[in-house]
Coordinates of C-alpha atoms and ligand atoms in Angstrom, one line a residue:
X22 CA 4.8 -3.3 32.3
X23 CA 7.2 0.0 32.1
X24 CA 4.7 3.0 32.2
X25 CA 4.0 5.0 28.8
X26 CA 7.7 7.2 28.3
X27 CA 8.3 10.5 26.7
X28 CA 12.3 10.9 25.8
X29 CA 11.1 11.9 22.1
X30 CA 13.5 13.2 18.9
X31 CA 12.3 16.1 18.0
X32 CA 9.6 16.6 14.8
X33 CA 10.7 19.9 12.5
X34 CA 8.1 21.8 11.4
X35 CA 4.2 20.0 11.0
X36 CA 1.4 21.8 12.5
X37 CA -1.9 22.2 15.2
X38 CA -4.7 21.3 13.0
X39 CA -8.4 21.3 14.7
X40 CA -9.0 17.4 15.1
X41 CA -12.3 16.6 13.7
X42 CA -12.3 13.4 15.4
X43 CA -15.3 13.9 18.3
X44 CA -17.8 13.3 16.0
X45 CA -16.8 10.1 14.9
X46 CA -15.4 9.2 18.2
X47 CA -19.0 9.4 20.6
X48 CA -20.3 6.2 18.7
X49 CA -18.9 2.3 19.0
X50 CA -18.1 0.8 16.2
X51 CA -20.6 -1.1 14.1
X52 CA -20.6 -3.9 11.6
X53 CA -22.2 -2.9 8.6
X54 CA -24.2 -5.4 6.9
X55 CA -22.7 -7.2 4.6
X56 CA -25.0 -5.9 1.1
X57 CA -26.2 -7.0 -1.5
X58 CA -23.2 -6.4 -3.8
X59 CA -19.3 -6.1 -3.3
X60 CA -17.1 -4.6 -6.0
X61 CA -13.2 -5.8 -5.5
X62 CA -10.9 -4.7 -6.7
X63 CA -7.8 -6.7 -8.3
X64 CA -5.4 -3.8 -7.0
X65 CA -5.5 -2.9 -3.9
X66 CA -1.9 -2.5 -3.3
X67 CA 1.5 -1.4 -3.7
X68 CA 2.9 -3.4 -7.0
X69 CA 0.7 -5.3 -9.9
X70 CA -2.4 -6.5 -9.7
X71 CA -3.9 -9.9 -8.3
X72 CA -4.6 -11.7 -10.4
X73 CA -8.2 -12.8 -10.6
X74 CA -8.4 -16.8 -10.7
X75 CA -12.2 -17.3 -10.4
X76 CA -14.8 -17.1 -13.6
X77 CA -17.9 -15.4 -13.6
X78 CA -20.8 -16.9 -12.9
X79 CA -18.9 -19.2 -10.1
X80 CA -19.7 -19.4 -6.7
X81 CA -17.6 -18.5 -3.9
X82 CA -17.4 -18.7 -0.4
X83 CA -16.1 -16.0 2.7
X84 CA -12.7 -16.5 3.1
X85 CA -11.9 -17.3 -0.6
X86 CA -9.0 -16.2 -2.8
X87 CA -10.4 -14.7 -5.7
X88 CA -7.2 -13.4 -7.2
X89 CA -3.8 -14.4 -6.3
X90 CA -0.5 -12.6 -6.5
X91 CA 1.1 -12.1 -10.0
X92 CA 4.6 -10.5 -10.4
X93 CA 7.2 -9.8 -7.5
X94 CA 5.5 -7.5 -5.7
X95 CA 1.4 -8.0 -4.6
X96 CA -1.2 -9.3 -2.4
X97 CA -3.7 -12.0 -2.8
X98 CA -7.8 -10.5 -3.0
X99 CA -10.4 -13.1 -0.8
X100 CA -13.9 -13.0 -1.1
X101 CA -15.6 -10.4 1.1
X102 CA -18.7 -12.7 1.2
X103 CA -20.5 -15.9 -0.4
X104 CA -22.4 -15.0 -3.7
X105 CA -21.9 -15.1 -7.6
X106 CA -19.3 -13.7 -9.4
X107 CA -21.2 -11.5 -12.1
X108 CA -18.6 -9.9 -14.0
X109 CA -15.0 -8.5 -13.5
X110 CA -14.6 -5.1 -14.9
X111 CA -13.7 -1.8 -15.0
X112 CA -15.4 -0.1 -11.9
X113 CA -14.6 3.5 -10.8
X114 CA -12.6 3.6 -7.9
X115 CA -10.5 6.1 -6.0
X116 CA -6.8 7.1 -7.4
X117 CA -4.9 8.9 -8.0
X118 CA -5.9 9.5 -11.4
X119 CA -8.9 9.0 -11.4
X120 CA -9.8 6.3 -14.0
X121 CA -12.0 3.2 -13.0
X122 CA -9.3 -0.7 -12.1
X123 CA -10.3 -4.3 -12.9
X124 CA -13.2 -5.2 -10.5
X125 CA -14.4 -8.4 -9.3
X126 CA -17.9 -8.0 -8.7
X127 CA -19.7 -10.3 -6.5
X128 CA -23.2 -10.9 -5.8
X129 CA -23.9 -11.7 -2.3
X130 CA -26.4 -14.7 -2.0
X131 CA -26.4 -12.4 2.3
X132 CA -26.0 -16.6 3.7
X133 CA -21.7 -15.3 4.3
X134 CA -20.8 -19.0 4.4
X135 CA -17.1 -19.0 5.4
X136 CA -14.8 -21.4 3.2
X137 CA -13.2 -24.5 5.5
X138 CA -11.2 -23.8 8.8
X139 CA -8.0 -25.5 9.4
X140 CA -9.9 -27.4 12.5
X141 CA -6.9 -25.7 15.0
X142 CA -4.8 -23.9 13.7
X143 CA -1.3 -23.9 15.0
X144 CA 0.0 -21.7 17.8
X145 CA 1.8 -18.7 15.5
X146 CA 4.8 -19.1 17.7
X147 CA 5.6 -23.0 17.2
X148 CA 6.3 -22.2 13.7
X149 CA 9.3 -21.3 12.6
X150 CA 9.6 -16.9 12.0
X151 CA 10.6 -17.7 7.2
X152 CA 6.7 -20.1 7.5
X153 CA 4.9 -17.5 9.8
X154 CA 5.9 -15.6 7.3
X155 CA 4.4 -17.3 4.4
X156 CA 1.3 -17.9 6.1
X157 CA 0.8 -14.2 7.0
X158 CA 1.1 -13.7 2.0
X159 CA -1.6 -16.0 1.9
X160 CA -4.2 -13.4 3.8
X161 CA -3.3 -10.5 2.3
X162 CA -2.5 -8.0 4.6
X163 CA -1.4 -4.7 3.1
X164 CA -0.3 -1.8 5.2
X165 CA -3.5 -0.5 6.1
X166 CA -2.4 2.8 7.5
X167 CA -2.4 4.0 3.7
X168 CA 0.2 3.0 2.3
X169 CA -1.0 -0.7 1.2
X170 CA 2.6 -1.8 0.9
X171 CA 1.7 -5.9 0.9
X172 CA 3.4 -6.8 4.9
X173 CA 5.2 -10.2 3.8
X174 CA 7.1 -8.6 1.5
X175 CA 8.1 -5.3 3.9
X176 CA 8.9 -7.9 6.9
X177 CA 10.5 -10.2 4.3
X178 CA 12.7 -7.6 3.3
X179 CA 12.7 -6.3 7.1
X180 CA 14.9 -9.8 7.6
X181 CA 17.6 -9.4 5.6
X182 CA 18.1 -6.2 7.9
X183 CA 19.7 -5.4 11.3
X184 CA 16.3 -4.5 12.7
X185 CA 16.6 -3.9 16.4
X186 CA 13.1 -2.1 16.7
X187 CA 9.6 -2.6 15.9
X188 CA 7.5 0.2 15.6
X189 CA 3.0 0.0 16.2
X190 CA 2.1 2.8 14.6
X191 CA -1.0 4.7 16.7
X192 CA -0.5 7.9 15.6
X193 CA -3.2 9.2 13.8
X194 CA -2.4 12.5 13.4
X195 CA -4.3 13.3 9.9
X196 CA -7.9 15.5 10.5
X197 CA -11.3 13.7 10.6
X198 CA -9.5 10.0 10.8
X199 CA -10.1 7.9 14.1
X200 CA -10.2 4.2 13.0
X201 CA -7.4 3.3 14.6
X202 CA -8.1 5.2 18.2
X203 CA -11.5 3.2 18.6
X204 CA -9.9 -0.2 16.9
X205 CA -6.5 0.6 20.0
X206 CA -10.0 1.4 22.1
X207 CA -11.9 -1.7 21.0
X208 CA -9.7 -4.1 20.2
X209 CA -6.4 -3.3 21.8
X210 CA -5.5 -7.1 22.7
X211 CA -5.8 -8.1 18.9
X212 CA -3.1 -5.0 18.2
X213 CA -0.4 -6.5 20.9
X214 CA -1.3 -10.3 19.8
X215 CA -0.6 -9.3 15.7
X216 CA 2.8 -7.0 17.8
X217 CA 3.8 -10.4 19.2
X218 CA 2.8 -12.2 16.0
X219 CA 5.4 -9.8 14.2
X220 CA 8.4 -10.2 16.6
X221 CA 8.0 -13.3 16.3
X222 CA 8.3 -13.2 12.4
X223 CA 10.8 -11.0 12.8
X224 CA 13.2 -12.9 15.7
X225 CA 13.4 -9.2 17.7
X226 CA 12.3 -8.4 21.0
X227 CA 11.1 -4.6 21.0
X228 CA 8.6 -3.5 20.0
X229 CA 7.4 0.0 20.7
X230 CA 3.2 1.1 20.2
X231 CA 3.0 5.4 20.0
X232 CA 0.6 6.3 20.1
X233 CA -0.7 10.5 20.2
X234 CA -1.2 11.5 23.4
X235 CA -4.9 13.5 22.4
X236 CA -5.9 9.8 22.9
X237 CA -6.4 9.1 26.7
X238 CA -8.5 6.5 26.3
X239 CA -6.6 4.2 23.4
X240 CA -4.1 4.3 25.7
X241 CA -6.1 3.5 29.3
X242 CA -7.1 0.1 27.0
X243 CA -3.8 -0.3 25.6
X244 CA -1.8 -0.2 29.2
X245 CA -5.0 -2.3 30.5
X246 CA -4.2 -5.4 27.9
X247 CA 0.2 -4.7 28.9
X248 CA -0.5 -5.7 32.0
X249 CA -2.6 -8.7 31.0
X250 CA 0.5 -9.9 28.8
X251 CA 3.1 -9.5 30.8
X252 CA 5.2 -9.2 28.3
X253 CA 8.5 -7.1 29.0
X254 CA 8.8 -6.7 25.3
X255 CA 6.0 -4.5 24.1
X256 CA 6.4 -0.7 25.8
X257 CA 4.5 2.2 24.9
X258 CA 5.6 5.2 23.2
X259 CA 3.7 9.0 23.6
X260 CA 3.8 11.7 21.4
X261 CA 2.5 15.3 20.9
X262 CA -0.7 15.6 18.8
X263 CA 1.2 17.1 15.7
X264 CA 0.7 16.7 12.6
X265 CA 2.2 14.7 10.2
X266 CA 3.7 12.6 13.6
X267 CA 2.5 9.8 12.1
X268 CA 4.3 9.9 8.6
X269 CA 7.0 6.4 9.0
X270 CA 10.0 8.7 8.6
X271 CA 8.5 11.2 11.4
X272 CA 7.4 8.2 13.6
X273 CA 10.7 7.2 13.5
X274 CA 12.7 10.5 14.1
X275 CA 10.6 11.0 17.1
X276 CA 10.6 7.7 18.4
X277 CA 14.8 7.0 18.1
X278 CA 15.9 10.1 17.8
X279 CA 17.6 8.8 14.4
X280 CA 16.6 10.3 11.0
X281 CA 15.9 8.1 7.6
X282 CA 18.2 8.7 5.2
X283 CA 16.8 10.8 2.1
X284 CA 15.4 7.7 0.0
X285 CA 15.8 5.5 2.4
X286 CA 14.0 3.1 4.6
X287 CA 13.4 2.8 8.3
X288 CA 15.1 -0.4 8.3
X289 CA 18.3 1.2 7.5
X290 CA 18.5 2.1 10.6
X291 CA 17.0 -0.6 12.3
X292 CA 13.4 0.2 12.7
X293 CA 10.1 -1.5 11.3
X294 CA 7.1 0.3 10.9
X295 CA 3.7 -1.2 11.2
X296 CA 0.0 0.1 11.6
X297 CA -1.9 -0.4 14.4
X298 CA -4.7 -2.0 12.1
X299 CA -2.2 -3.9 10.0
X300 CA -1.3 -5.0 13.3
X301 CA -5.0 -7.1 14.3
X302 CA -5.4 -8.4 10.7
X303 CA -2.6 -10.1 11.3
X304 CA -3.7 -11.6 15.0
X305 CA -6.9 -12.5 12.8
X306 CA -4.8 -14.1 9.8
X307 CA -2.8 -15.9 12.1
X308 CA -4.7 -16.3 14.8
X309 CA -8.5 -16.9 13.7
X310 CA -7.9 -18.1 10.0
X311 CA -9.7 -14.9 8.2
X312 CA -8.2 -13.3 5.5
X313 CA -8.0 -9.2 4.8
X314 CA -11.6 -9.1 4.0
X315 CA -13.2 -6.0 6.4
X316 CA -11.5 -3.1 7.9
X317 CA -12.4 -0.2 10.2
X318 CA -13.3 3.2 8.7
X319 CA -13.9 6.5 9.6
X320 CA -17.1 7.6 8.0
X321 CA -17.1 11.8 9.1
X322 CA -17.9 15.3 7.8
X323 CA -21.4 17.4 8.5
X324 CA -21.9 15.6 5.1
X325 CA -23.8 12.5 6.8
X326 CA -26.3 11.8 9.4
X327 CA -24.6 9.7 11.5
X328 CA -20.6 10.0 11.6
X329 CA -18.6 6.9 13.3
X330 CA -16.9 4.4 12.7
X331 CA -18.0 1.1 10.5
X332 CA -16.4 -2.3 10.6
X333 CA -17.3 -2.7 6.7
X334 CA -16.5 -5.9 4.1
X335 CA -13.5 -5.0 2.1
X336 CA -15.9 -3.8 -2.0
X337 CA -18.8 -3.1 -0.1
X338 CA -19.5 0.7 -1.8
X339 CA -19.6 4.2 -0.4
X340 CA -23.2 4.7 -1.3
X341 CA -23.4 1.3 1.5
X342 CA -22.4 2.6 3.7
X343 CA -23.3 6.2 3.5
X344 CA -26.9 4.8 4.0
X345 CA -26.3 3.3 7.0
X346 CA -25.2 5.5 8.7
X347 CA -28.1 7.7 7.6
X348 CA -27.5 8.6 4.8
X349 CA -26.5 12.1 3.4
X350 CA -27.2 15.0 5.0
X351 CA -27.8 19.0 3.3
X352 CA -24.3 19.6 3.7
X353 CA -23.2 16.9 1.2
X354 CA -21.6 18.1 -2.0
X355 CA -17.7 16.4 -1.8
X356 CA -16.5 12.7 -0.8
X357 CA -13.1 12.1 -0.4
X358 CA -11.7 9.2 0.2
X359 CA -9.3 9.2 2.9
X360 CA -8.3 12.6 4.9
X361 CA -8.8 16.3 4.1
X362 CA -4.7 16.0 3.8
X363 CA -3.9 13.4 2.0
X364 CA -7.4 12.1 0.7
X365 CA -8.6 11.3 -2.5
X366 CA -11.9 13.9 -3.8
X367 CA -14.0 11.9 -5.8
X368 CA -17.0 11.9 -8.1
X369 CA -19.5 8.7 -7.2
X370 CA -20.5 7.0 -4.3
X371 CA -20.2 4.5 -6.2
X372 CA -16.5 3.8 -5.3
X373 CA -15.8 0.8 -2.8
X374 CA -14.5 1.2 0.3
X375 CA -10.6 -0.7 0.2
X376 CA -8.3 -2.0 2.2
X377 CA -6.9 1.7 2.0
X378 CA -9.8 2.7 3.0
X379 CA -9.5 4.9 6.5
X380 CA -11.8 6.8 5.8
X381 CA -14.5 8.5 3.8
X382 CA -15.4 12.0 4.5
X383 CA -18.3 13.6 3.2
X384 CA -18.7 17.6 4.6
X385 CA -19.6 21.4 1.9
X386 CA -17.5 22.5 -0.1
X387 CA -14.7 23.5 1.2
X388 CA -14.5 28.0 1.2
X389 CA -11.6 28.5 -1.5
X390 CA -8.4 30.4 -0.3
X391 CA -8.8 33.0 -2.3
X392 CA -7.0 33.8 -6.2
X393 CA -2.7 32.4 -6.7
X394 CA -0.1 35.0 -6.8
X395 CA 3.2 35.2 -7.2
X396 CA 5.4 33.5 -4.4
X397 CA 6.9 35.8 -2.3
X398 CA 9.1 33.9 -0.8
X399 CA 8.2 34.2 2.7
X400 CA 9.6 31.2 3.8
X401 CA 6.7 30.7 5.4
X402 CA 6.4 27.1 3.6
X403 CA 9.7 26.1 4.3
X404 CA 9.2 26.7 8.3
X405 CA 6.6 23.7 8.6
X406 CA 7.8 21.0 6.1
X407 CA 9.0 18.1 8.5
X408 CA 11.1 16.5 5.6
X409 CA 13.1 19.9 5.9
X410 CA 12.8 20.5 2.0
X411 CA 12.2 23.5 0.4
X412 CA 9.1 23.8 -1.1
X413 CA 9.8 27.1 -2.4
X414 CA 12.6 26.4 -5.1
X415 CA 10.8 22.1 -6.2
X416 CA 8.0 24.7 -7.6
X417 CA 10.2 26.8 -8.8
X418 CA 11.5 23.3 -10.9
X419 CA 8.2 21.9 -10.7
X420 CA 7.0 24.5 -13.0
X421 CA 9.5 24.2 -15.4
X422 CA 10.2 21.1 -15.3
X423 CA 13.7 20.3 -14.9
X424 CA 13.5 16.7 -13.4
X425 CA 17.5 17.0 -12.4
X426 CA 17.0 19.5 -9.8
X427 CA 13.7 18.1 -8.4
X428 CA 15.5 15.7 -7.7
X429 CA 18.5 17.3 -6.4
X430 CA 16.1 19.3 -3.9
X431 CA 14.7 15.7 -2.9
X432 CA 11.1 15.9 -4.6
X433 CA 10.9 12.2 -4.0
X434 CA 11.4 12.6 -0.5
X435 CA 8.3 14.9 -0.3
X436 CA 5.9 12.8 1.4
X437 CA 2.9 15.1 0.4
X438 CA 1.2 15.8 3.7
X439 CA -0.1 19.4 2.4
X440 CA 1.6 21.5 5.2
X441 CA 3.3 23.6 2.9
X442 CA -0.7 24.6 1.5
X443 CA -2.2 25.2 4.3
X444 CA 0.6 28.2 5.4
X445 CA 1.1 29.5 1.6
X446 CA 0.2 33.3 2.1
X447 CA 0.1 33.9 -2.0
X448 CA -2.5 30.2 -2.7
X449 CA 0.0 28.2 -4.0
X450 CA -1.5 24.4 -4.2
X451 CA 2.2 23.1 -4.0
X452 CA 1.6 19.3 -2.8
X453 CA -0.5 19.3 -6.1
X454 CA 2.1 20.6 -7.9
X455 CA 4.7 18.2 -6.1
X456 CA 2.2 15.2 -6.9
X457 CA 2.1 16.1 -10.5
X458 CA 6.4 16.7 -10.7
X459 CA 5.9 13.0 -8.9
X460 CA 4.4 11.4 -11.4
X461 CA 6.0 13.1 -14.0
X462 CA 9.1 11.1 -12.7
X463 CA 8.4 8.4 -12.0
X464 CA 6.8 7.8 -16.4
X465 CA 10.0 9.0 -17.2
X466 CA 11.7 6.3 -15.1
X467 CA 9.1 3.9 -16.4
X468 CA 10.1 5.0 -20.1
X469 CA 13.7 4.6 -19.7
X470 CA 12.6 0.9 -18.2
X471 CA 10.1 -0.3 -20.9
X472 CA 12.9 1.4 -23.2
X473 CA 16.1 -1.0 -21.9
X474 CA 13.4 -3.9 -22.0
X475 CA 13.1 -3.5 -24.7
X476 CA 17.1 -3.5 -25.8
X477 CA 17.2 -6.3 -24.1
X478 CA 14.7 -8.0 -25.7
X479 CA 16.1 -7.0 -29.1
X480 CA 20.0 -7.8 -28.5
X481 CA 18.8 -11.2 -26.6
X482 CA 17.1 -12.0 -30.0
X483 CA 19.6 -10.8 -32.5
X484 CA 22.0 -13.2 -30.1
X485 CA 19.4 -16.2 -30.3
X486 CA 19.4 -15.6 -33.6
X487 CA 23.1 -15.8 -34.2
X488 CA 23.8 -18.8 -32.1
X489 CA 20.8 -20.8 -34.0
X490 CA 23.1 -19.9 -37.4
X491 CA 26.1 -21.0 -36.0
X492 CA 25.1 -24.6 -35.1
X493 CA 22.9 -25.3 -38.2
X494 CA 26.5 -24.7 -39.8
X495 CA 28.5 -26.8 -37.8
X496 CA 26.3 -29.8 -38.3
X497 CA 26.0 -29.5 -41.8
X498 CA 30.1 -29.6 -41.8
X499 CA 30.2 -32.1 -39.3
X500 CA 27.4 -34.1 -42.0
X501 CA 29.6 -33.0 -45.4
X502 CA 32.5 -35.0 -43.7
X503 CA 30.8 -37.9 -42.6
X504 CA 29.1 -37.7 -46.3
X505 CA 32.3 -37.2 -47.9
X506 CA 33.0 -40.2 -46.9
X507 CA 29.5 -42.0 -47.5
X508 CA 29.5 -40.8 -51.2
X509 CA 27.5 -39.2 -54.0
X510 CA 24.0 -39.9 -53.1
X511 CA 24.6 -38.5 -49.7
X512 CA 26.8 -35.1 -50.9
X513 CA 23.8 -34.7 -52.8
X514 CA 21.4 -35.1 -49.7
X515 CA 23.9 -32.5 -48.3
X516 CA 23.6 -30.4 -51.0
X517 CA 20.1 -30.0 -51.2
X518 CA 19.7 -29.2 -47.2
X519 CA 21.7 -26.5 -47.8
X520 CA 19.5 -24.3 -50.1
X521 CA 16.1 -25.7 -48.2
X522 CA 18.9 -24.0 -44.6
X523 CA 19.5 -20.7 -47.1
X524 CA 15.9 -20.2 -47.8
X525 CA 15.2 -20.6 -45.2
X526 CA 17.6 -17.9 -44.1
X527 CA 16.1 -15.8 -46.9
Ligands
SF4_16 S1 4.8 29.6 1.4 FE1 4.1 30.5 -0.5 S2 4.9 32.1 -1.0 FE2 6.4 31.8 1.0 S3 7.6 31.1 0.6 FE3 6.7 29.1 0.0 S4 5.2 28.7 -1.7 FE4 6.6 31.2 -1.4
SF4_17 S1 4.0 19.0 1.2 FE1 6.4 17.4 0.8 S2 7.1 19.5 0.5 FE2 5.0 20.3 2.0 S3 5.4 20.2 3.4 FE3 5.1 18.2 3.0 S4 6.5 17.2 2.6 FE4 6.9 19.2 2.8

């Protein structure tokens, strides 16, 4: 095994932020017991929500498929424990606009009875890559770094590109979040086992495991397991502790010194990025036949009695998890699903932990930075933007609802990291404005797509009606010719049919 290397590219901008991680990394990962009730959203991923295949009253087993992929992009959902499906209903979830989403609710029987497993799972390297990719699709695995893109479909897309590297993202740069750090410390073998499976599925032979320099324990443990595996294809890379170096494009730039093109993907320049948690989930599914039914999540902030990392079943509510870590403190006044920079505030602890939940942050109210005033054109926001955008310009066009200029100034490349907000002396909530503007652009694009589909349906219907009419006319002409030869009774029959056709058309 080679030593960790630092031959890095440069990240534009970014910020050094207070980490606030040691409060949750002091303890080992603790398992949250199976709760009395699990709430499983059918849309926990990018793409169409999964389609429920169980009914109310049905008994399900741990690991059983309960909602299958529906549409071209999606991931299945599995029961996280055994019990009875008691409802399929809208439930509060941590989504951008806060509206409830359809969930399958399971009343657990406490027995945690698993589905029957194949006696011996075939070794991953005995499977052809395309078969392995199909198998990954059935595990319900999505990107656990927060993007929740269905993993199998991301891998399938990548196999159509000229790939050089797999990058395992262990750069957990957002303050408070430490689930990947503890995962690498405690489950390094599964993380690296997942990397080997991914390399086989992608038919590539180079994997960089990228870790921030402030994670010495994780680094040490990864290095130990790599020495045991003696797999030269695995290489450790260190990156500086700077936010947001864990963003997918930023990570690629740091490690390869190549820039991901605007509106492009890392695969355009030969890289595929997967989170370390995703790699471990792939290992659990392929090696141990356990689909994605649990994950490691950081529960932290001064609003909980004992901040720590827990392994909880997907669908466990925040209320149940907080109860497990000793309950709330008197400081608990805001609940954020995710980290302080990119997380979503929610107003109820009835929301379930989902595949995307890397952190639950419960803390006292953040003091207001001060009243918003007009932009003074200081340029601080542009200096810290890791995507090299001009946030002050984008803000101007967002206020004017100027979609064309927003696009040409690269709004869709904004990763919503929040760096520009933090440095803005005018206290302008730039990121929130960019999020809203992106939402409006998406809505417009959806509306356009809906209008195109409606026009296509209308034209297809007209074509079909025309075609049917032509066929009927041809048929009548043929019968007329035939009747002429057959005599007056046949002609009367033809005229009757023609009259009937006219009436039908009217
Ligand atoms: S940091 Fe704020 S005040 Fe300065 S240019 Fe950007 S938006 Fe304007
Ligand atoms: S939120 Fe967007 S515009 Fe602001 S610094 Fe981050 S990437 Fe740049």
